[in-house]
Short mmCIF file of C-alpha atoms in Angstrom, two decimals:
data_model
loop_
_atom_site.label_atom_id
_atom_site.label_comp_id
_atom_site.label_asym_id
_atom_site.label_seq_id
_atom_site.Cartn_x
_atom_site.Cartn_y
_atom_site.Cartn_z
CA MET A 146 -33.35 -4.34 -0.88
CA LEU A 147 -29.76 -4.54 -0.25
CA ASP A 148 -29.38 -2.42 3.23
CA PRO A 149 -25.69 -1.55 4.50
CA LYS A 150 -27.16 -1.87 8.09
CA LYS A 151 -29.16 -4.86 7.93
CA HIS A 152 -26.67 -6.68 5.61
CA LYS A 153 -23.31 -5.44 7.01
CA GLN A 154 -22.33 -8.88 8.02
CA TYR A 155 -23.33 -10.54 4.85
CA ARG A 156 -21.35 -12.28 2.36
CA ILE A 157 -21.83 -13.76 -0.90
CA ARG A 158 -20.36 -16.75 -2.49
CA PRO A 159 -20.01 -17.14 -6.22
CA VAL A 160 -23.16 -19.15 -7.65
CA SER A 161 -22.30 -22.44 -8.84
CA CYS A 162 -25.65 -23.87 -9.59
CA TYR A 163 -28.28 -22.51 -11.73
CA ARG A 164 -31.13 -24.77 -10.16
CA PHE A 165 -32.99 -21.80 -8.57
CA ALA A 166 -33.69 -21.12 -12.48
CA SER A 167 -35.19 -24.46 -13.28
CA HIS A 168 -38.80 -23.33 -13.42
CA LEU A 169 -37.90 -20.28 -15.38
CA LEU A 170 -39.59 -20.16 -18.91
CA SER A 171 -38.55 -16.75 -20.02
CA ALA A 172 -36.46 -13.87 -18.66
CA PRO A 173 -35.88 -10.41 -20.11
CA ILE A 174 -32.60 -9.52 -21.80
CA GLY A 175 -30.55 -7.01 -23.21
CA LEU A 176 -30.02 -5.69 -26.68
CA ASN A 177 -26.40 -7.33 -26.60
CA GLU A 178 -27.55 -10.57 -25.65
CA VAL A 179 -30.08 -11.16 -28.66
CA VAL A 180 -27.42 -12.62 -31.07
CA PRO A 181 -25.85 -14.89 -28.66
CA LEU A 182 -28.78 -16.37 -27.20
CA SER A 183 -30.33 -16.47 -30.64
CA ARG A 184 -28.09 -19.49 -31.21
CA THR A 185 -29.66 -21.64 -28.71
CA CYS A 186 -32.97 -20.44 -27.45
CA VAL A 187 -35.88 -18.59 -28.64
CA VAL A 188 -35.79 -14.68 -28.55
CA ALA A 189 -38.97 -13.06 -28.71
CA ILE A 190 -40.72 -9.92 -27.93
CA VAL A 191 -43.13 -9.87 -25.16
CA ARG A 192 -45.00 -6.46 -23.13
CA ASN A 193 -44.65 -5.78 -19.67
CA ASP A 194 -46.76 -4.92 -17.24
CA LEU A 195 -46.86 -1.06 -18.52
CA GLY A 196 -47.73 -2.62 -22.08
CA LYS A 197 -44.05 -1.98 -23.18
CA PRO A 198 -42.49 -4.40 -25.70
CA HIS A 199 -39.10 -5.68 -24.80
CA PHE A 200 -36.89 -8.82 -25.90
CA HIS A 201 -37.27 -12.16 -23.74
CA VAL A 202 -35.04 -15.30 -23.82
CA ILE A 203 -37.60 -18.21 -24.18
CA MET A 204 -36.01 -21.48 -22.65
CA GLY A 205 -38.66 -24.00 -22.65
CA ILE A 206 -42.11 -25.12 -24.31
CA GLU A 207 -44.46 -24.41 -21.30
CA LYS A 208 -44.75 -22.56 -18.06
CA GLY A 209 -42.41 -23.95 -15.11
CA GLU A 210 -39.84 -25.29 -16.96
CA ASN A 211 -35.90 -24.56 -18.13
CA LEU A 212 -34.86 -26.96 -21.08
CA LEU A 213 -31.36 -25.17 -21.01
CA LEU A 214 -30.54 -26.55 -17.42
CA ASP A 215 -29.51 -30.24 -16.85
CA ALA A 216 -30.56 -32.35 -13.80
CA ASN A 217 -27.49 -30.78 -11.68
CA GLY A 218 -28.51 -27.23 -12.25
CA GLN A 219 -25.85 -26.43 -14.82
CA TRP A 220 -26.40 -24.82 -18.27
CA ARG A 221 -26.13 -26.90 -21.26
CA GLY A 222 -23.42 -27.17 -23.61
CA GLY A 223 -21.69 -23.71 -22.77
CA ALA A 224 -24.62 -21.79 -23.94
CA HIS A 225 -24.65 -18.21 -23.46
CA ILE A 226 -26.20 -17.63 -19.81
CA PRO A 227 -28.72 -14.76 -19.56
CA LYS A 228 -27.29 -12.19 -17.61
CA PHE A 229 -30.51 -11.74 -15.80
CA LEU A 230 -29.68 -14.88 -14.17
CA GLN A 231 -25.83 -14.37 -14.11
CA ARG A 232 -26.34 -11.44 -11.77
CA TYR A 233 -28.34 -13.39 -9.21
CA PRO A 234 -29.22 -13.28 -6.50
CA PHE A 235 -29.02 -9.65 -6.88
CA ILE A 236 -31.74 -7.69 -8.59
CA PRO A 237 -32.46 -4.19 -9.88
CA ILE A 238 -35.56 -2.64 -8.62
CA GLU A 239 -36.73 -0.06 -10.89
CA HIS A 240 -37.78 3.79 -9.50
CA PRO A 241 -41.44 4.20 -10.41
CA GLY A 242 -41.37 6.79 -13.26
CA ASP A 243 -37.58 6.84 -14.37
CA PRO A 244 -36.38 3.41 -15.66
CA GLU A 245 -32.90 4.62 -15.67
CA LYS A 246 -32.69 4.54 -11.90
CA PHE A 247 -32.76 1.19 -9.55
CA SER A 248 -32.12 0.28 -6.23
CA VAL A 249 -30.18 -3.22 -5.37
CA GLY A 250 -32.53 -5.95 -4.48
CA VAL A 251 -31.20 -9.12 -3.15
CA ASP A 252 -33.04 -12.57 -2.75
CA SER A 253 -32.41 -13.51 1.05
CA THR A 254 -33.77 -16.99 0.47
CA CYS A 255 -30.51 -18.14 -1.56
CA ALA A 256 -27.88 -20.12 0.29
CA ASP A 257 -24.91 -18.15 -1.42
CA PHE A 258 -26.06 -14.97 0.41
CA ASN A 259 -24.86 -15.82 4.10
CA THR A 260 -23.00 -14.76 6.94
CA THR A 261 -20.48 -16.98 7.06
CA GLU A 262 -18.91 -17.85 3.61
CA GLY A 263 -17.89 -15.76 0.83
CA GLN A 264 -16.83 -12.30 0.29
CA PRO A 265 -17.95 -9.54 2.49
CA LEU A 266 -20.59 -7.09 1.01
CA PHE A 267 -19.82 -4.31 3.17
CA GLN A 268 -16.79 -2.89 4.75
CA GLN A 269 -16.34 -4.03 8.37
CA TYR A 270 -14.59 -1.35 10.25
CA GLU A 271 -15.76 1.76 7.93
CA GLU A 272 -18.58 2.79 6.17
CA GLY A 273 -19.31 2.06 2.39
CA PRO A 274 -19.72 -1.07 0.40
CA THR A 275 -16.74 -3.54 -0.69
CA GLN A 276 -15.62 -3.66 -4.20
CA VAL A 277 -18.02 -6.84 -4.66
CA VAL A 278 -21.08 -4.63 -4.40
CA LYS A 279 -19.67 -2.00 -6.32
CA ASP A 280 -18.81 -4.67 -9.19
CA VAL A 281 -22.78 -5.98 -8.80
CA ILE A 282 -23.74 -2.21 -9.00
CA ALA A 283 -21.65 -1.72 -12.20
CA GLN A 284 -23.22 -4.88 -13.99
CA LEU A 285 -26.69 -3.94 -13.09
CA GLN A 286 -26.21 -0.78 -14.58
CA ALA A 287 -24.80 -2.47 -17.66
CA PHE A 288 -27.85 -4.64 -17.57
CA ASN A 289 -30.45 -1.95 -17.62
CA ALA A 290 -28.71 0.09 -20.02
CA GLN A 291 -28.86 -2.83 -22.60
CA THR A 292 -32.68 -3.77 -21.74
CA LEU A 293 -33.47 0.00 -22.13
CA ALA A 294 -31.78 0.19 -25.50
CA GLY A 295 -33.50 -3.26 -26.55
CA ALA A 296 -36.76 -1.44 -25.42
CA ARG A 297 -36.06 1.53 -27.35
CA LEU A 298 -35.68 -0.94 -30.46
CA CYS A 299 -38.72 -2.73 -29.66
CA GLU A 300 -40.80 0.51 -29.59
CA GLU A 301 -39.46 1.49 -32.97
CA LEU A 302 -40.54 -2.03 -34.60
CA ALA A 303 -43.93 -1.25 -33.06
CA GLU A 304 -44.33 2.15 -34.06
CA LEU A 305 -43.60 1.02 -37.61
CA ASP A 306 -46.22 -1.58 -37.31
CA LEU A 307 -43.39 -4.42 -37.54
CA LEU A 308 -44.60 -6.38 -34.83
CA GLU A 309 -47.40 -9.21 -34.84
CA PRO A 310 -48.92 -11.39 -32.29
CA GLN A 311 -47.52 -15.10 -32.39
CA THR A 312 -48.80 -18.05 -30.59
CA ALA A 313 -46.22 -20.63 -30.42
CA SER A 314 -47.84 -24.03 -31.31
CA ILE A 315 -45.43 -26.99 -30.35
CA GLN A 316 -46.78 -30.50 -31.43
CA PHE A 317 -45.59 -33.58 -29.60
CA ASP A 318 -44.95 -36.24 -32.32
CA HIS A 319 -45.22 -39.40 -29.97
CA VAL A 320 -48.62 -38.09 -28.33
CA ALA A 321 -51.45 -36.43 -29.60
CA SER A 322 -51.05 -33.38 -28.04
CA GLU A 323 -49.65 -29.90 -28.21
CA ARG A 324 -48.42 -26.94 -25.90
CA ARG A 325 -49.06 -23.53 -26.67
CA LEU A 326 -47.25 -20.08 -25.77
CA ASP A 327 -49.45 -16.95 -25.79
CA GLY A 328 -48.37 -13.26 -25.36
CA LEU A 329 -45.36 -13.69 -27.73
CA MET A 330 -44.66 -11.00 -30.48
CA ILE A 331 -42.08 -11.64 -33.50
CA VAL A 332 -40.99 -9.04 -36.39
CA ASN A 333 -42.99 -9.54 -39.70
CA GLU A 334 -40.07 -10.42 -42.04
CA ALA A 335 -42.09 -9.29 -45.26
CA LYS A 336 -42.89 -5.71 -43.70
CA PHE A 337 -39.11 -5.76 -42.38
CA CYS A 338 -37.92 -6.13 -45.97
CA ALA A 339 -40.15 -3.73 -47.20
CA LEU A 340 -38.82 -0.81 -45.39
CA PRO A 341 -37.19 2.06 -47.22
CA ASP A 342 -33.68 1.85 -48.01
CA GLU A 343 -32.72 4.82 -45.49
CA THR A 344 -34.24 2.81 -42.70
CA LEU A 345 -32.61 -0.30 -43.32
CA ALA A 346 -29.37 1.38 -43.97
CA LYS A 347 -29.45 3.15 -40.64
CA TRP A 348 -30.55 0.24 -38.86
CA THR A 349 -27.66 -1.80 -40.46
CA ARG A 350 -25.11 0.76 -39.26
CA CYS A 351 -26.14 0.76 -35.61
CA GLY A 352 -26.40 -3.04 -35.54
CA ALA A 353 -30.18 -3.19 -35.28
CA THR A 354 -30.62 -5.29 -38.42
CA ALA A 355 -28.52 -7.88 -36.89
CA VAL A 356 -30.34 -8.14 -33.72
CA ILE A 357 -33.64 -8.22 -35.75
CA LEU A 358 -32.29 -11.11 -38.14
CA ALA A 359 -31.05 -12.95 -35.22
CA HIS A 360 -34.44 -12.77 -33.35
CA LEU A 361 -36.09 -14.25 -36.70
CA GLN A 362 -33.47 -16.83 -36.87
CA SER A 363 -34.10 -18.17 -33.52
CA LEU A 364 -37.76 -19.03 -33.67
CA PRO A 365 -37.05 -22.60 -35.31
CA ASN A 366 -34.99 -23.29 -31.76
CA PHE A 367 -38.39 -24.44 -30.61
CA SER A 368 -37.85 -27.83 -32.55
CA ARG A 369 -34.65 -27.86 -30.35
CA PHE A 370 -36.26 -27.63 -27.34
CA LEU A 371 -38.34 -30.92 -28.23
CA THR A 372 -34.98 -32.69 -28.65
CA LEU A 373 -33.92 -31.55 -25.06
CA ARG A 374 -37.20 -32.47 -23.80
CA ALA A 375 -36.70 -36.03 -25.34
CA SER A 376 -33.26 -36.23 -23.75
#
């Protein structure tokens, strides 16, 4: 937890390398990230520890790999970087029973979080955070609001029985083996298209239809991952 007493002397440098995420297969995303991430990644729906469905970005084929990072820990080809990673090393810690409230956690093992280099996190001669921490809190609030918005849409999809379990089976052409990713859910396209006109019209006006279509259009990107793996 970020603590003004414990971390008063700490500073933060801009994160220039994403190697910390090299073994991260998936990450939670906000509603406003589904469309940009769908162009290069797979966007699926998974259930969290409480069984609630929410959007996740899938960045590889099997656990322990992130195919969107190159050997130098840089994001490939100008792809959208998930905000979950953009805000590192700061982490929102949800308050039990109230998902709209959170505390600011920090990964103290991050080298960019230190006492010698970067911008100070807290005022040195008076109480209170610096603008850096205020900006972090604002970013976390925005991210949290978007993840909750995505969760609400996923809940509505579940209530309308539009979600179906999906196991991704990826076949490798050069060897007789495959990889399987379990625990994913996708929107049933046929059921979605058969929704009443008023529901489709409502979702189109609020942008939900674009999100759902982006999710569906992202699924073939598993083939792109095979190309990235081969390179």
